[in-house]
Short mmCIF file of N, CA, C and O in Angstrom, two decimals:
data_model
loop_
_atom_site.label_atom_id
_atom_site.label_comp_id
_atom_site.label_asym_id
_atom_site.label_seq_id
_atom_site.Cartn_x
_atom_site.Cartn_y
_atom_site.Cartn_z
N UNK A 19 23.06 -13.58 -61.89
CA UNK A 19 23.97 -13.01 -60.96
C UNK A 19 23.32 -11.84 -60.23
O UNK A 19 23.49 -11.70 -59.03
N UNK A 20 22.66 -10.99 -60.97
CA UNK A 20 21.98 -9.84 -60.38
C UNK A 20 20.86 -10.32 -59.47
O UNK A 20 20.64 -9.77 -58.40
N UNK A 21 20.18 -11.38 -59.89
CA UNK A 21 19.09 -11.91 -59.08
C UNK A 21 19.61 -12.45 -57.76
O UNK A 21 18.97 -12.27 -56.71
N UNK A 22 20.77 -13.08 -57.77
CA UNK A 22 21.35 -13.62 -56.54
C UNK A 22 21.72 -12.48 -55.59
O UNK A 22 21.46 -12.53 -54.39
N UNK A 23 22.32 -11.42 -56.10
CA UNK A 23 22.69 -10.27 -55.29
C UNK A 23 21.44 -9.59 -54.72
O UNK A 23 21.43 -9.16 -53.55
N UNK A 24 20.39 -9.49 -55.52
CA UNK A 24 19.14 -8.91 -55.03
C UNK A 24 18.54 -9.75 -53.91
O UNK A 24 18.04 -9.22 -52.92
N UNK A 25 18.59 -11.08 -54.05
CA UNK A 25 18.05 -11.97 -53.02
C UNK A 25 18.86 -11.85 -51.72
O UNK A 25 18.29 -11.83 -50.63
N UNK A 26 20.18 -11.77 -51.83
CA UNK A 26 21.02 -11.63 -50.63
C UNK A 26 20.75 -10.30 -49.93
O UNK A 26 20.65 -10.22 -48.71
N UNK A 27 20.64 -9.23 -50.68
CA UNK A 27 20.36 -7.91 -50.11
C UNK A 27 18.99 -7.88 -49.45
O UNK A 27 18.83 -7.36 -48.34
N UNK A 28 18.01 -8.46 -50.14
CA UNK A 28 16.66 -8.49 -49.59
C UNK A 28 16.59 -9.32 -48.32
O UNK A 28 15.95 -8.94 -47.33
N UNK A 29 17.28 -10.47 -48.31
CA UNK A 29 17.24 -11.32 -47.12
C UNK A 29 17.97 -10.68 -45.95
O UNK A 29 17.54 -10.78 -44.80
N UNK A 30 19.09 -9.97 -46.21
CA UNK A 30 19.79 -9.31 -45.12
C UNK A 30 18.97 -8.14 -44.58
O UNK A 30 18.93 -7.90 -43.37
N UNK A 31 18.30 -7.40 -45.47
CA UNK A 31 17.44 -6.31 -45.02
C UNK A 31 16.24 -6.85 -44.23
O UNK A 31 15.84 -6.26 -43.22
N UNK A 32 15.67 -7.97 -44.68
CA UNK A 32 14.55 -8.57 -43.97
C UNK A 32 14.99 -9.07 -42.59
O UNK A 32 14.28 -8.91 -41.59
N UNK A 33 16.18 -9.66 -42.51
CA UNK A 33 16.70 -10.13 -41.22
C UNK A 33 16.92 -8.96 -40.27
O UNK A 33 16.62 -9.03 -39.07
N UNK A 34 17.47 -7.87 -40.80
CA UNK A 34 17.68 -6.68 -39.97
C UNK A 34 16.36 -6.10 -39.48
O UNK A 34 16.23 -5.72 -38.31
N UNK A 35 15.36 -6.07 -40.35
CA UNK A 35 14.05 -5.56 -39.97
C UNK A 35 13.41 -6.44 -38.91
O UNK A 35 12.85 -5.94 -37.92
N UNK A 36 13.49 -7.75 -39.06
CA UNK A 36 12.91 -8.67 -38.08
C UNK A 36 13.62 -8.57 -36.73
O UNK A 36 12.99 -8.64 -35.68
N UNK A 37 14.94 -8.41 -36.74
CA UNK A 37 15.65 -8.27 -35.46
C UNK A 37 15.27 -6.96 -34.76
O UNK A 37 15.16 -6.90 -33.54
N UNK A 38 15.07 -5.90 -35.54
CA UNK A 38 14.66 -4.62 -34.95
C UNK A 38 13.26 -4.74 -34.36
O UNK A 38 12.98 -4.22 -33.26
N UNK A 39 12.36 -5.43 -35.05
CA UNK A 39 11.01 -5.63 -34.52
C UNK A 39 11.02 -6.50 -33.27
O UNK A 39 10.31 -6.23 -32.30
N UNK A 40 11.84 -7.54 -33.28
CA UNK A 40 11.89 -8.44 -32.13
C UNK A 40 12.45 -7.73 -30.90
O UNK A 40 12.02 -7.99 -29.77
N UNK A 41 13.39 -6.83 -31.09
CA UNK A 41 13.96 -6.13 -29.94
C UNK A 41 13.01 -5.08 -29.38
O UNK A 41 13.11 -4.70 -28.23
N UNK A 42 12.06 -4.62 -30.19
CA UNK A 42 11.13 -3.60 -29.70
C UNK A 42 9.94 -4.19 -28.97
O UNK A 42 9.25 -3.49 -28.24
N UNK A 43 9.70 -5.48 -29.12
CA UNK A 43 8.57 -6.14 -28.45
C UNK A 43 9.04 -6.63 -27.09
O UNK A 43 10.03 -7.35 -27.00
N UNK A 44 8.36 -6.26 -26.00
CA UNK A 44 8.77 -6.74 -24.68
C UNK A 44 8.53 -8.25 -24.56
O UNK A 44 7.54 -8.78 -25.04
N UNK A 45 9.47 -8.92 -23.89
CA UNK A 45 9.36 -10.37 -23.75
C UNK A 45 8.35 -10.76 -22.69
O UNK A 45 7.64 -11.75 -22.82
N UNK A 46 8.29 -10.01 -21.63
CA UNK A 46 7.37 -10.33 -20.55
C UNK A 46 6.50 -9.11 -20.27
O UNK A 46 6.93 -7.97 -20.42
N UNK A 47 5.29 -9.37 -19.87
CA UNK A 47 4.39 -8.27 -19.54
C UNK A 47 4.84 -7.61 -18.24
O UNK A 47 5.41 -8.26 -17.36
N UNK A 48 4.61 -6.33 -18.13
CA UNK A 48 4.97 -5.63 -16.91
C UNK A 48 4.10 -6.11 -15.76
O UNK A 48 2.93 -6.41 -15.94
N UNK A 49 4.71 -6.17 -14.58
CA UNK A 49 3.96 -6.61 -13.41
C UNK A 49 2.96 -5.52 -13.04
O UNK A 49 3.28 -4.34 -13.07
N UNK A 50 1.75 -5.92 -12.68
CA UNK A 50 0.77 -4.90 -12.29
C UNK A 50 1.18 -4.24 -10.97
O UNK A 50 1.74 -4.89 -10.09
N UNK A 51 0.91 -2.97 -10.91
CA UNK A 51 1.25 -2.24 -9.69
C UNK A 51 0.12 -2.41 -8.69
O UNK A 51 -1.04 -2.33 -9.02
N UNK A 52 0.49 -2.65 -7.43
CA UNK A 52 -0.50 -2.85 -6.39
C UNK A 52 -0.87 -1.54 -5.72
O UNK A 52 -0.46 -0.45 -6.13
N UNK A 53 -1.66 -1.66 -4.70
CA UNK A 53 -2.09 -0.50 -3.92
C UNK A 53 -1.00 -0.16 -2.91
O UNK A 53 -0.46 -1.05 -2.25
N UNK A 54 -0.69 1.10 -2.78
CA UNK A 54 0.30 1.54 -1.81
C UNK A 54 -0.33 1.54 -0.42
O UNK A 54 -0.88 2.54 0.04
N UNK A 55 -0.27 0.39 0.26
CA UNK A 55 -0.94 0.25 1.56
C UNK A 55 -0.28 1.11 2.62
O UNK A 55 -0.97 1.62 3.51
N UNK A 56 1.03 1.29 2.53
CA UNK A 56 1.69 2.14 3.51
C UNK A 56 1.22 3.58 3.39
O UNK A 56 1.03 4.27 4.38
N UNK A 57 1.01 4.03 2.17
CA UNK A 57 0.51 5.38 1.96
C UNK A 57 -0.91 5.55 2.48
O UNK A 57 -1.25 6.58 3.05
N UNK A 58 -1.74 4.51 2.30
CA UNK A 58 -3.12 4.57 2.79
C UNK A 58 -3.14 4.63 4.31
O UNK A 58 -3.85 5.45 4.92
N UNK A 59 -2.33 3.79 4.96
CA UNK A 59 -2.28 3.77 6.43
C UNK A 59 -1.75 5.10 6.95
O UNK A 59 -2.28 5.65 7.93
N UNK A 60 -0.72 5.63 6.31
CA UNK A 60 -0.17 6.92 6.73
C UNK A 60 -1.20 8.03 6.58
O UNK A 60 -1.32 8.89 7.45
N UNK A 61 -1.97 7.99 5.48
CA UNK A 61 -3.01 9.00 5.28
C UNK A 61 -4.06 8.94 6.39
O UNK A 61 -4.42 9.95 6.97
N UNK A 62 -4.54 7.71 6.71
CA UNK A 62 -5.54 7.59 7.76
C UNK A 62 -4.98 8.02 9.11
O UNK A 62 -5.66 8.67 9.89
N UNK A 63 -3.73 7.63 9.39
CA UNK A 63 -3.14 7.97 10.69
C UNK A 63 -2.89 9.47 10.83
O UNK A 63 -3.01 10.02 11.93
N UNK A 64 -2.57 10.14 9.72
CA UNK A 64 -2.23 11.56 9.83
C UNK A 64 -3.41 12.49 9.60
O UNK A 64 -3.40 13.62 10.09
N UNK A 65 -4.42 12.05 8.86
CA UNK A 65 -5.52 12.95 8.51
C UNK A 65 -6.86 12.56 9.16
O UNK A 65 -7.55 13.40 9.72
N UNK A 66 -7.23 11.30 9.09
CA UNK A 66 -8.56 10.88 9.54
C UNK A 66 -8.62 10.68 11.06
O UNK A 66 -9.57 11.13 11.71
N UNK A 67 -7.62 10.02 11.63
CA UNK A 67 -7.64 9.72 13.07
C UNK A 67 -7.71 10.98 13.93
O UNK A 67 -8.51 11.03 14.89
N UNK A 68 -6.92 12.02 13.66
CA UNK A 68 -7.05 13.23 14.50
C UNK A 68 -8.43 13.87 14.41
O UNK A 68 -8.94 14.39 15.41
N UNK A 69 -9.05 13.84 13.24
CA UNK A 69 -10.39 14.41 13.10
C UNK A 69 -11.39 13.62 13.93
O UNK A 69 -12.23 14.19 14.64
N UNK A 70 -11.30 12.28 13.88
CA UNK A 70 -12.22 11.45 14.67
C UNK A 70 -12.00 11.66 16.17
O UNK A 70 -12.97 11.71 16.94
N UNK A 71 -10.74 11.78 16.59
CA UNK A 71 -10.48 12.02 18.01
C UNK A 71 -11.00 13.39 18.44
O UNK A 71 -11.50 13.55 19.56
N UNK A 72 -10.91 14.39 17.57
CA UNK A 72 -11.45 15.71 17.90
C UNK A 72 -12.96 15.66 18.04
O UNK A 72 -13.54 16.29 18.95
N UNK A 73 -13.62 14.92 17.16
CA UNK A 73 -15.09 14.77 17.25
C UNK A 73 -15.46 14.09 18.56
O UNK A 73 -16.41 14.52 19.25
N UNK A 74 -14.73 13.02 18.92
CA UNK A 74 -15.00 12.36 20.21
C UNK A 74 -14.81 13.32 21.38
O UNK A 74 -15.59 13.32 22.33
N UNK A 75 -13.76 14.15 21.32
CA UNK A 75 -13.52 15.12 22.39
C UNK A 75 -14.65 16.11 22.53
O UNK A 75 -15.09 16.42 23.64
N UNK A 76 -15.17 16.59 21.40
CA UNK A 76 -16.29 17.54 21.45
C UNK A 76 -17.53 16.86 22.04
O UNK A 76 -18.26 17.46 22.85
N UNK A 77 -17.78 15.61 21.65
CA UNK A 77 -18.94 14.89 22.20
C UNK A 77 -18.77 14.70 23.70
O UNK A 77 -19.73 14.91 24.48
N UNK A 78 -17.56 14.32 24.14
CA UNK A 78 -17.34 14.12 25.58
C UNK A 78 -17.50 15.42 26.36
O UNK A 78 -18.10 15.45 27.44
N UNK A 79 -17.00 16.52 25.82
CA UNK A 79 -17.14 17.81 26.50
C UNK A 79 -18.61 18.23 26.56
O UNK A 79 -19.08 18.75 27.58
N UNK A 80 -19.34 17.99 25.48
CA UNK A 80 -20.77 18.32 25.47
C UNK A 80 -21.54 17.52 26.50
O UNK A 80 -22.42 18.06 27.19
N UNK A 81 -21.24 16.24 26.61
CA UNK A 81 -21.94 15.42 27.63
C UNK A 81 -21.54 15.84 29.04
O UNK A 81 -22.38 15.84 29.94
N UNK A 82 -20.27 16.13 29.23
CA UNK A 82 -19.81 16.52 30.57
C UNK A 82 -20.46 17.84 31.00
O UNK A 82 -20.76 18.03 32.18
N UNK A 83 -20.69 18.74 30.06
CA UNK A 83 -21.29 20.02 30.43
C UNK A 83 -22.76 19.87 30.81
O UNK A 83 -23.31 20.70 31.52
N UNK A 84 -23.40 18.80 30.32
CA UNK A 84 -24.80 18.55 30.68
C UNK A 84 -24.93 17.73 31.96
O UNK A 84 -26.03 17.41 32.40
N UNK A 85 -23.81 17.34 32.54
CA UNK A 85 -23.84 16.60 33.79
C UNK A 85 -23.86 15.09 33.62
O UNK A 85 -24.10 14.37 34.59
N UNK A 86 -23.59 14.59 32.45
CA UNK A 86 -23.58 13.13 32.22
C UNK A 86 -22.17 12.59 32.37
O UNK A 86 -21.58 12.00 31.48
N UNK A 87 -21.62 12.77 33.56
CA UNK A 87 -20.24 12.40 33.81
C UNK A 87 -20.04 10.88 33.70
O UNK A 87 -19.03 10.41 33.17
N UNK A 88 -20.98 10.10 34.15
CA UNK A 88 -20.82 8.64 34.10
C UNK A 88 -20.77 8.15 32.65
O UNK A 88 -19.97 7.26 32.33
N UNK A 89 -21.60 8.74 31.78
CA UNK A 89 -21.55 8.35 30.36
C UNK A 89 -20.23 8.77 29.72
O UNK A 89 -19.67 8.06 28.89
N UNK A 90 -19.72 9.93 30.13
CA UNK A 90 -18.44 10.41 29.59
C UNK A 90 -17.32 9.48 30.02
O UNK A 90 -16.45 9.10 29.21
N UNK A 91 -17.32 9.09 31.29
CA UNK A 91 -16.27 8.19 31.78
C UNK A 91 -16.36 6.82 31.11
O UNK A 91 -15.33 6.23 30.74
N UNK A 92 -17.58 6.31 30.92
CA UNK A 92 -17.75 5.03 30.25
C UNK A 92 -17.27 5.10 28.80
O UNK A 92 -16.52 4.23 28.33
N UNK A 93 -17.66 6.14 28.10
CA UNK A 93 -17.24 6.31 26.70
C UNK A 93 -15.73 6.51 26.61
O UNK A 93 -15.09 5.98 25.69
N UNK A 94 -15.17 7.26 27.54
CA UNK A 94 -13.71 7.46 27.53
C UNK A 94 -12.98 6.15 27.77
O UNK A 94 -11.97 5.87 27.11
N UNK A 95 -13.48 5.35 28.69
CA UNK A 95 -12.84 4.05 28.95
C UNK A 95 -12.93 3.15 27.72
O UNK A 95 -11.96 2.47 27.38
N UNK A 96 -14.07 3.15 27.06
CA UNK A 96 -14.22 2.33 25.84
C UNK A 96 -13.27 2.81 24.75
O UNK A 96 -12.63 2.01 24.06
N UNK A 97 -13.13 4.14 24.61
CA UNK A 97 -12.22 4.69 23.60
C UNK A 97 -10.77 4.32 23.92
O UNK A 97 -10.00 3.96 23.03
N UNK A 98 -10.40 4.38 25.19
CA UNK A 98 -9.03 4.03 25.58
C UNK A 98 -8.76 2.55 25.34
O UNK A 98 -7.69 2.17 24.83
N UNK A 99 -9.71 1.68 25.65
CA UNK A 99 -9.55 0.25 25.40
C UNK A 99 -9.45 -0.01 23.89
O UNK A 99 -8.63 -0.82 23.44
N UNK A 100 -10.24 0.69 23.10
CA UNK A 100 -10.17 0.54 21.64
C UNK A 100 -8.81 0.95 21.10
O UNK A 100 -8.23 0.27 20.25
N UNK A 101 -8.28 2.07 21.60
CA UNK A 101 -6.95 2.51 21.18
C UNK A 101 -5.88 1.51 21.61
O UNK A 101 -4.91 1.27 20.88
N UNK A 102 -6.05 0.90 22.78
CA UNK A 102 -5.10 -0.12 23.23
C UNK A 102 -5.13 -1.33 22.31
O UNK A 102 -4.08 -1.92 21.99
N UNK A 103 -6.33 -1.75 21.86
CA UNK A 103 -6.43 -2.87 20.92
C UNK A 103 -5.77 -2.53 19.59
O UNK A 103 -5.07 -3.37 19.00
N UNK A 104 -5.96 -1.32 19.11
CA UNK A 104 -5.34 -0.91 17.85
C UNK A 104 -3.82 -0.89 17.99
O UNK A 104 -3.09 -1.38 17.11
N UNK A 105 -3.32 -0.35 19.10
CA UNK A 105 -1.87 -0.33 19.32
C UNK A 105 -1.32 -1.74 19.46
O UNK A 105 -0.23 -2.05 18.96
N UNK A 106 -2.07 -2.62 20.11
CA UNK A 106 -1.64 -4.02 20.24
C UNK A 106 -1.58 -4.72 18.89
O UNK A 106 -0.66 -5.50 18.62
N UNK A 107 -2.56 -4.45 18.03
CA UNK A 107 -2.56 -5.06 16.70
C UNK A 107 -1.37 -4.57 15.88
O UNK A 107 -0.72 -5.35 15.19
N UNK A 108 -1.07 -3.29 15.97
CA UNK A 108 0.09 -2.75 15.24
C UNK A 108 1.38 -3.35 15.77
O UNK A 108 2.29 -3.70 15.00
N UNK A 109 1.47 -3.52 17.09
CA UNK A 109 2.65 -4.13 17.70
C UNK A 109 2.81 -5.56 17.24
O UNK A 109 3.92 -6.00 16.89
N UNK A 110 1.72 -6.32 17.21
CA UNK A 110 1.79 -7.71 16.74
C UNK A 110 2.19 -7.78 15.28
O UNK A 110 2.91 -8.71 14.87
N UNK A 111 1.76 -6.82 14.48
CA UNK A 111 2.15 -6.79 13.07
C UNK A 111 3.67 -6.64 12.94
O UNK A 111 4.31 -7.37 12.18
N UNK A 112 4.26 -5.72 13.71
CA UNK A 112 5.70 -5.51 13.62
C UNK A 112 6.48 -6.68 14.21
O UNK A 112 7.53 -7.06 13.70
N UNK A 113 5.96 -7.27 15.29
CA UNK A 113 6.61 -8.45 15.87
C UNK A 113 6.56 -9.61 14.88
O UNK A 113 7.55 -10.33 14.70
N UNK A 114 5.42 -9.82 14.24
CA UNK A 114 5.30 -10.89 13.25
C UNK A 114 6.24 -10.67 12.08
O UNK A 114 6.88 -11.61 11.60
N UNK A 115 6.37 -9.43 11.61
CA UNK A 115 7.29 -9.12 10.51
C UNK A 115 8.72 -9.40 10.93
O UNK A 115 9.51 -9.97 10.17
N UNK A 116 9.07 -9.04 12.17
CA UNK A 116 10.42 -9.31 12.68
C UNK A 116 10.69 -10.81 12.75
O UNK A 116 11.76 -11.28 12.35
N UNK A 117 9.71 -11.59 13.23
CA UNK A 117 9.90 -13.04 13.33
C UNK A 117 10.03 -13.69 11.97
O UNK A 117 10.85 -14.60 11.78
N UNK A 118 9.25 -13.24 11.00
CA UNK A 118 9.34 -13.80 9.63
C UNK A 118 10.71 -13.49 9.04
O UNK A 118 11.35 -14.37 8.46
N UNK A 119 11.19 -12.26 9.22
CA UNK A 119 12.52 -11.92 8.70
C UNK A 119 13.61 -12.72 9.41
O UNK A 119 14.60 -13.11 8.81
N UNK A 120 13.43 -12.98 10.70
CA UNK A 120 14.40 -13.73 11.46
C UNK A 120 14.44 -15.20 11.02
O UNK A 120 15.52 -15.78 10.87
N UNK A 121 13.30 -15.78 10.76
CA UNK A 121 13.23 -17.20 10.38
C UNK A 121 13.74 -17.43 8.97
O UNK A 121 14.49 -18.37 8.72
N UNK A 122 13.37 -16.57 8.03
CA UNK A 122 13.66 -16.83 6.61
C UNK A 122 14.94 -16.18 6.11
O UNK A 122 15.20 -16.19 4.92
N UNK A 123 15.75 -15.62 7.00
CA UNK A 123 17.04 -15.08 6.55
C UNK A 123 18.14 -16.07 6.79
O UNK A 123 18.14 -16.99 7.45
#
Protein backbone atom coordinates (compact mmCIF):
# COMPACT_ATOMS: atom_id res chain seq x y z
CA UNK A 1 0.00 0.00 0.00
CA UNK A 2 2.80 2.39 0.90
CA UNK A 3 4.62 1.44 -2.28
CA UNK A 4 1.55 2.28 -4.38
CA UNK A 5 1.20 5.70 -2.72
CA UNK A 6 4.91 6.38 -3.25
CA UNK A 7 4.62 5.44 -6.95
CA UNK A 8 1.58 7.72 -7.42
CA UNK A 9 3.32 10.64 -5.69
CA UNK A 10 6.51 10.10 -7.67
CA UNK A 11 4.66 9.86 -10.98
CA UNK A 12 2.62 13.02 -10.29
CA UNK A 13 5.78 14.91 -9.28
CA UNK A 14 7.57 13.65 -12.40
CA UNK A 15 4.62 14.72 -14.59
CA UNK A 16 4.63 18.17 -12.99
CA UNK A 17 8.39 18.48 -13.51
CA UNK A 18 8.14 17.43 -17.17
CA UNK A 19 5.30 19.88 -17.85
CA UNK A 20 7.34 22.70 -16.28
CA UNK A 21 10.35 21.79 -18.43
CA UNK A 22 8.23 21.56 -21.57
CA UNK A 23 6.71 24.99 -20.98
CA UNK A 24 10.13 26.58 -20.52
CA UNK A 25 11.50 25.30 -23.85
CA UNK A 26 10.52 27.50 -26.83
CA UNK A 27 8.65 25.64 -29.54
CA UNK A 28 10.02 27.61 -32.45
CA UNK A 29 13.31 29.38 -32.88
CA UNK A 30 13.21 33.16 -32.89
CA UNK A 31 13.29 34.74 -36.32
CA UNK A 32 16.64 36.31 -37.12
CA UNK A 33 16.65 40.06 -37.14
CA UNK A 34 17.57 41.67 -40.43
CA UNK A 35 19.43 44.83 -41.24
CA UNK A 36 17.53 48.06 -40.66
CA UNK A 37 17.74 49.31 -44.26
CA UNK A 38 15.59 52.35 -43.58
CA UNK A 39 18.00 53.42 -40.86
CA UNK A 40 20.98 52.94 -43.17
CA UNK A 41 19.37 54.99 -45.95
CA UNK A 42 18.38 57.72 -43.50
CA UNK A 43 21.94 57.82 -42.14
CA UNK A 44 23.45 58.20 -45.62
CA UNK A 45 20.87 60.81 -46.64
CA UNK A 46 21.33 62.89 -43.49
CA UNK A 47 25.06 62.53 -42.80
CA UNK A 48 27.05 61.37 -45.84
CA UNK A 49 25.26 63.10 -48.75
CA UNK A 50 25.63 66.66 -47.37
CA UNK A 51 29.35 66.10 -46.77
CA UNK A 52 29.84 64.84 -50.34
CA UNK A 53 27.88 67.78 -51.75
CA UNK A 54 30.01 70.20 -49.71
CA UNK A 55 33.20 68.60 -51.05
CA UNK A 56 31.87 68.93 -54.61
CA UNK A 57 31.04 72.60 -53.94
CA UNK A 58 34.56 73.30 -52.70
CA UNK A 59 36.05 71.59 -55.77
CA UNK A 60 33.78 73.59 -58.10
CA UNK A 61 34.65 76.87 -56.39
CA UNK A 62 38.36 76.04 -56.56
CA UNK A 63 38.17 75.32 -60.28
CA UNK A 64 36.08 78.42 -60.96
CA UNK A 65 38.62 80.61 -59.18
CA UNK A 66 41.38 79.28 -61.46
CA UNK A 67 39.36 80.16 -64.54
CA UNK A 68 38.24 76.64 -65.50
CA UNK A 69 34.63 77.66 -65.96
CA UNK A 70 33.91 75.11 -68.70
CA UNK A 71 35.07 72.23 -66.49
CA UNK A 72 32.97 73.57 -63.62
CA UNK A 73 29.88 73.79 -65.82
CA UNK A 74 30.47 70.29 -67.20
CA UNK A 75 30.97 68.82 -63.73
CA UNK A 76 27.92 70.68 -62.41
CA UNK A 77 25.78 69.35 -65.24
CA UNK A 78 27.00 65.79 -64.58
CA UNK A 79 26.24 66.19 -60.86
CA UNK A 80 22.75 67.51 -61.59
CA UNK A 81 22.03 64.62 -63.99
CA UNK A 82 23.29 62.16 -61.37
CA UNK A 83 21.00 63.67 -58.73
CA UNK A 84 18.10 63.45 -61.19
CA UNK A 85 18.80 59.73 -61.73
CA UNK A 86 18.91 59.14 -57.97
CA UNK A 87 15.64 61.04 -57.48
CA UNK A 88 14.07 59.07 -60.35
CA UNK A 89 15.15 55.77 -58.81
CA UNK A 90 13.66 56.75 -55.45
CA UNK A 91 10.44 57.81 -57.18
CA UNK A 92 10.22 54.49 -59.02
CA UNK A 93 10.76 52.66 -55.74
CA UNK A 94 7.78 54.41 -54.14
CA UNK A 95 5.62 54.00 -57.25
CA UNK A 96 6.46 50.28 -57.36
CA UNK A 97 5.61 49.91 -53.66
CA UNK A 98 2.29 51.68 -54.25
CA UNK A 99 1.46 49.42 -57.21
CA UNK A 100 2.31 46.25 -55.26
CA UNK A 101 0.10 47.36 -52.36
CA UNK A 102 -2.67 48.23 -54.81
CA UNK A 103 -2.54 44.86 -56.60
CA UNK A 104 -2.23 42.57 -53.57
CA UNK A 105 -4.80 44.23 -51.29
